[in-house]
Structure formats: C-alpha cells, structure tokens
Amino acid sequence: MGRKVTLATCSLNQWALDFEGNLERILKSIEIAKAHGAKYRLGPELEICGYGCADHFYESDTLLHSFQVLRKLLESAVTQDIICDVGMPIMHHNVRYNCRVLFLNRKILLIRPKMVMANHGNYRELRWFSPWNQLRLRLSVFIPLFVCVHQVTVPFGDCVLSTKDTCIGTEICEELWNPRSPHIQMGLEGVEIFTNSSASHHELRKADQRVNLIKSATTKSGGIYLYANQRGCDGDRVYYDGCAMVVINGDIVAQGAQFSLNDVVCTDMERAVALNCAQEREPKPCHRVKVDFSFSSGDDIFLPTHQPITWHFHTPEEEISLGPACWLWDYLRRSGQAGFLLPLSGGVDSSSTACIVHSMCTLLCQAVKDGNGQVLEDVRRVVGDDSYHPQHPGELCARIFTTCYMASENSSEDTCSRARELANQIGSTHMNINIDMAVKGILGIFSVVTGRWPQFRANGGSHRENLALQNVQARVRMVLAYLFAQLSLWARGKPGGLLVLGSANVDESLTGYFTKYDCSSADINPIGGISKEDLKSFLLYCVEQFQLPALRSILSAPPTAELEPLTDGQVSQTDEADMGMTYTELSVIGRLRKISKCGPFSMFCKLIHMWKDALSPTEVAQKVKHFFRMYSMNRHKMTTVTPSYHAESYSPDDNRFDLRPFLYNTRWTWQFRCIDQVDNSVDILYSNEL
C-alpha cells in the first residue's frame, strides 16, 4: 500500500554574498512549505552564499559566513519538525566541496558533496570545487563547534536518508545531466524520493531538455523527483529561470513558474508514494543514514492519485520578452540606480531593448496588481516616491526609462520618426539630441594639431578617413549617453542616476561589427546574447502582445548604422552589405563555430553541403574566409564588450562563455590553403559532371 507525503521544492532569487538576504529568503520558503503541510523542503544549489560567488569561493570568509547562516537556520523555530535541505560550500581536509546539508530539529543528518562538476560553457566549478569521487563511502567529519553544540561529527559522503516510511536520495544539478546519474543506481536500491538542487541558467529553447531529463529519471524505475532551481540574476550575465517541479513516475504533477518577479516560489505536492523494489544491487550498496522521522501518517487512509499536467513551454519570443526583462529588473533594483537610459536609433536592435524594458514594466505592474509587496516596495525605492503605485506600463516607463535619438547630419528623418513613434507608444521619456557640434569640435582639435581634415569616402576620402569619421560619431554618442544618464534626472530636479543600456546583438559581436567603445558600450545589454533573426521574430510578437504598431515600419527598414552621408536624403549604408553576409548566414556560421566546434576548414566542409542550393563551393569559401578574417581582426572588441544577458548557445562572450585568443594571425594561411585545395577539387568534380 502506498503512503501519502507532502514535499516542497523552491525557487529562490538568491544573490551572491548577500548572506542576510539569502537567509531571509530561505526561512520564508520553509515557512511557506510548512504552511502547506510539507515535511521536507528542498532549495536551490549553494543557496546560502549564492551560486555566483566565483573566486569569492576561495575566501575563508565565504565558508565562515555560510556556516554562520547554517547556525541561524539550525536555531530557528521555523526549521523545526521539517527536514530542510540547503546548499553551501564546505571545506573537508583542506578541499572545498559543493554540498547539500540536510538537517532536522537542530541536528545535521547528512552532508552530501557534489560528485559531478559543471565545467563547461558558463560554468567553472572545477576552478573552486573538487568532485567527491569516493562512491558509496560514508565518513564522520567534524563540524565547527559554534555551528551545532549538540554534535561533534556528522555523516559526510555519498549517502541517502532512510526514514520510517521512505528513502530519499540527493542529486545536485549537473549529476542529472551525466550519463551515469546517481538516481539510476539509487532507484535500483529502493530509493523512492529523488531530489535535485540546481543553479541552471536560462537559454533560449533549453527548457525542454531539462524537463525531459527530469521526467526520464523516474519513468523506468518509478518514484518521486523534486527539482529546485535558482531564480533571478545573482550578480552575473546569466539569468536563472526557476522551473521548480515535481515528477511522479515520469509524469509532471506540479510546475513552478519559469519567469517570475517573486523572490520566493514554493511548489508543494501531496501525493501517494508507490513502493519501489530494488531490481539489483552493487557489491557495495549505498549507505543509508537512518532518521527517526516519518513523512506520512499511519491513520491517513485517503491516498490521492496524481494527475499529470502538461508543461507549458514558452515560445522563443516569449522567452525573450520575459527572461531579459526579469534580469533587468533584478539588476536595476539591486544597483541602487533610478532607471535606464537607451540610445534609441529606430532600428531593430535598440527597439528590441526598448520593448524588453516595456515588458519589464508590464510584469511589474501585473505583480503589484497581484499583491506582490516586495515588488511595490522596490518600485517605490527606484522612483524615489514612497506613495507611488504603478497603474500602467507606459506610465511606469515614463518614470524609469529615458530614450534618446542621437542625430547627426548622416541621420535620416525616417529613423528619427520611427524612434519617436516607438517611444510615444511605450511611454518612455524621449529626447532628440544632435551630435554634429560635438563631432565637429573633436575634428577641429585634430585639424589644429595635424593641419588635415578627414573626408568621407563619398566625398573623396580614403578608407581610413571614412572609418575614423564613422567611429568618432559612434564614440561621441557613448560619451553623451553617459553624460545624460548621470545628469538628466538632476536636470529634472529628481534624485539618482540611470543605467545605460546597450543594444548590440550576438551576430554583430561575432564579426565585431560595432565600434569599440561606441554607444553599444554600456552598463548592461539585454540582447547581447540574442540573434538578429530571433529579435525580428520578437518584435513581431511585441506588435500584438503590447500593441506597438510602430514596430512594423522598424521591421521593414533595412538595418543601418547611418554613419555615412545620405544619398538624396536616403540611407546609402546597410549593415549586411558592410558585413559581407546576411544575419541569417551569420547565425549558421556562429552555431558551427561554437556549438559544432568548427574551425575554418571544417566549417567550409559543412557549409558546401548546407548551402549547395544557394552558393557554389567557391562562394562558400569566400564567405568562410571573410568571416574568419573579420572575426580574428575584431576579437579584441569582445574583451571590452558590455556584459550581456546570456541567451544563446553560440554566444561569443569573451569573459566567460567563449574563451579564445584576441590576437590572431588574421591571414589563416594553413587553414585557408586547406580550403582552397578542397574548393579546387570540388570545382573539378562539378566541371566533370557538367
């Protein structure tokens, strides 16, 4: 006969090194879990100190303060009569481990170290932690005396908890993704409840991978799987998207929100547990730590059957609308600033950034309407008005979002009117700024020193002159953006400053198609990890979702930087012509470079098959060579690129995700010679066939 148990899993918006705030959120989640009758509470990975501490994990302070928080948790009345499962770093024999600490009624039941480290992409766990590789080993280790006066040693190692009525086994994040996940053998040894504490970041189109892995964990051997995840921006480029869930025998029965402004989200489930008989045993079975505790009540004869639910997967357009918006809000409210400033050019990229801010304001208004007191308190602090109550996204945008169109003699009236129209529709405080005076002032200084005045190529100047004149415009815009961000609120008699938002997409970063230290250089960039093609789809979604018809004309206009003289009042420069390839082609090349790990030669070999209906092998070779020349010449720009929201698996972010040189031999002589040899042989083959 089965037994009814109530379990709770949580998504917490933890913040690296915010020990006091992290403690408050952990306690609040335990309160919510107990209020729903839960006897077990699971939290996200490293929730006590925050997952993103990075090299602060080296500091003894981080370990000390984590133990101090653990003591507060052990002593709190809130944590009594419920098994609490929290995450923190622990040093054992001078080795740091990423651990789960399970405790009940002021007694530590088990410290379970992580056995498989995440060490790819955005993750560098092996830099700070060692994996616990002593399978089936249980140690008794000493803990600091100030933490728990009732215990000298506690169980440490690869163990499971055995209560009076069930058995619980722990996994930690990356272990679920490993081919030999611990839940496999634990299930065969009779473990009925599996838990996973994660810090898994959001990435476009990633949620289904996570959900399928969790469902598969109990599909074959049965049992309950609880998944907890970090939520929010804890201080870096990634956004943790929550998605706490409960799965029973391969069926999802409870789902937490993927994107939410709530700091604490608990998902609880009261269900029957089916007995799970062991099918085989290893020579050395998993050690069971016995706990004098019961999840179920012997006199409860009502055993509800679980009802599977259908997981709601957001479309990529919805993900772009929600993830970066939540990330921006976390950054704004924790930065102490009073809003955002965006150079709005009237193009797809800056308009996408503006729409994400508008989406953020929409989420904030809805959260306040739903009674979220924390959001209301944060909004009032940001706008500097203790009585303010946001009613409409456009009205909130006017208070916290400033946009500016920075015109030059090379700007067209079309882009100016498109920017103005969009600003009116989203409600931002909009300014028109002419930069010609500043540009001419800088060129005047150059002329006084050198006696020369550079000219655009259209006026007879050289390539160097033309590029320098484009760059000075772009860099003047950056300087002015920061000036207005610091002083525009002061000029209006309001307190605080503004964060400058960037708007360079992931494809432009790939080729370096932007000026170093131009207006794409900002405090943060919500679209820096998103492709141009996805941004266009996102704007189409925004037209209907947010009723922004101004986006239609923005989408129909050719992408342009407007840094060269107009021809008869019309734009003469386009981005795709300057780059020598389309944004669609760049997305394909970017995925091959990063995800498929292709260098020039292997990329050419793949593309001659992928693009055979549109391009000849020689044309493919030219595009591959052109891309790698641009990439290698401009890679240095990524060392100073604005910190961006990570959303794409082929991001070229130099600071964490894409670790490559920034000084290259841009001739690629050996690689390009290999391409030419294949290109020539393919051309001969084609000629023979003809």
mmCIF file of C-alpha atoms in Angstrom, residues 51 62 122 159-160 178 225 273-274 445 514 642:
data_model
loop_
_atom_site.group_PDB
_atom_site.id
_atom_site.type_symbol
_atom_site.label_atom_id
_atom_site.label_comp_id
_atom_site.label_asym_id
_atom_site.label_seq_id
_atom_site.Cartn_x
_atom_site.Cartn_y
_atom_site.Cartn_z
ATOM 1 C CA TYR A 51 25.788 30.253 -6.707
ATOM 2 C CA THR A 62 32.644 32.811 2.341
ATOM 3 C CA ASN A 122 29.192 29.427 -18.290
ATOM 4 C CA CYS A 159 24.605 8.523 1.263
ATOM 5 C CA VAL A 160 20.817 8.525 1.301
ATOM 6 C CA ASN A 178 25.560 12.940 -16.509
ATOM 7 C CA TYR A 225 11.559 13.559 -8.332
ATOM 8 C CA VAL A 273 4.305 7.110 -2.988
ATOM 9 C CA ALA A 274 4.408 3.730 -4.670
ATOM 10 C CA ILE A 445 41.036 69.623 -32.410
ATOM 11 C CA PHE A 514 30.491 47.664 -33.971
ATOM 12 C CA THR A 642 29.165 45.254 -22.442
#
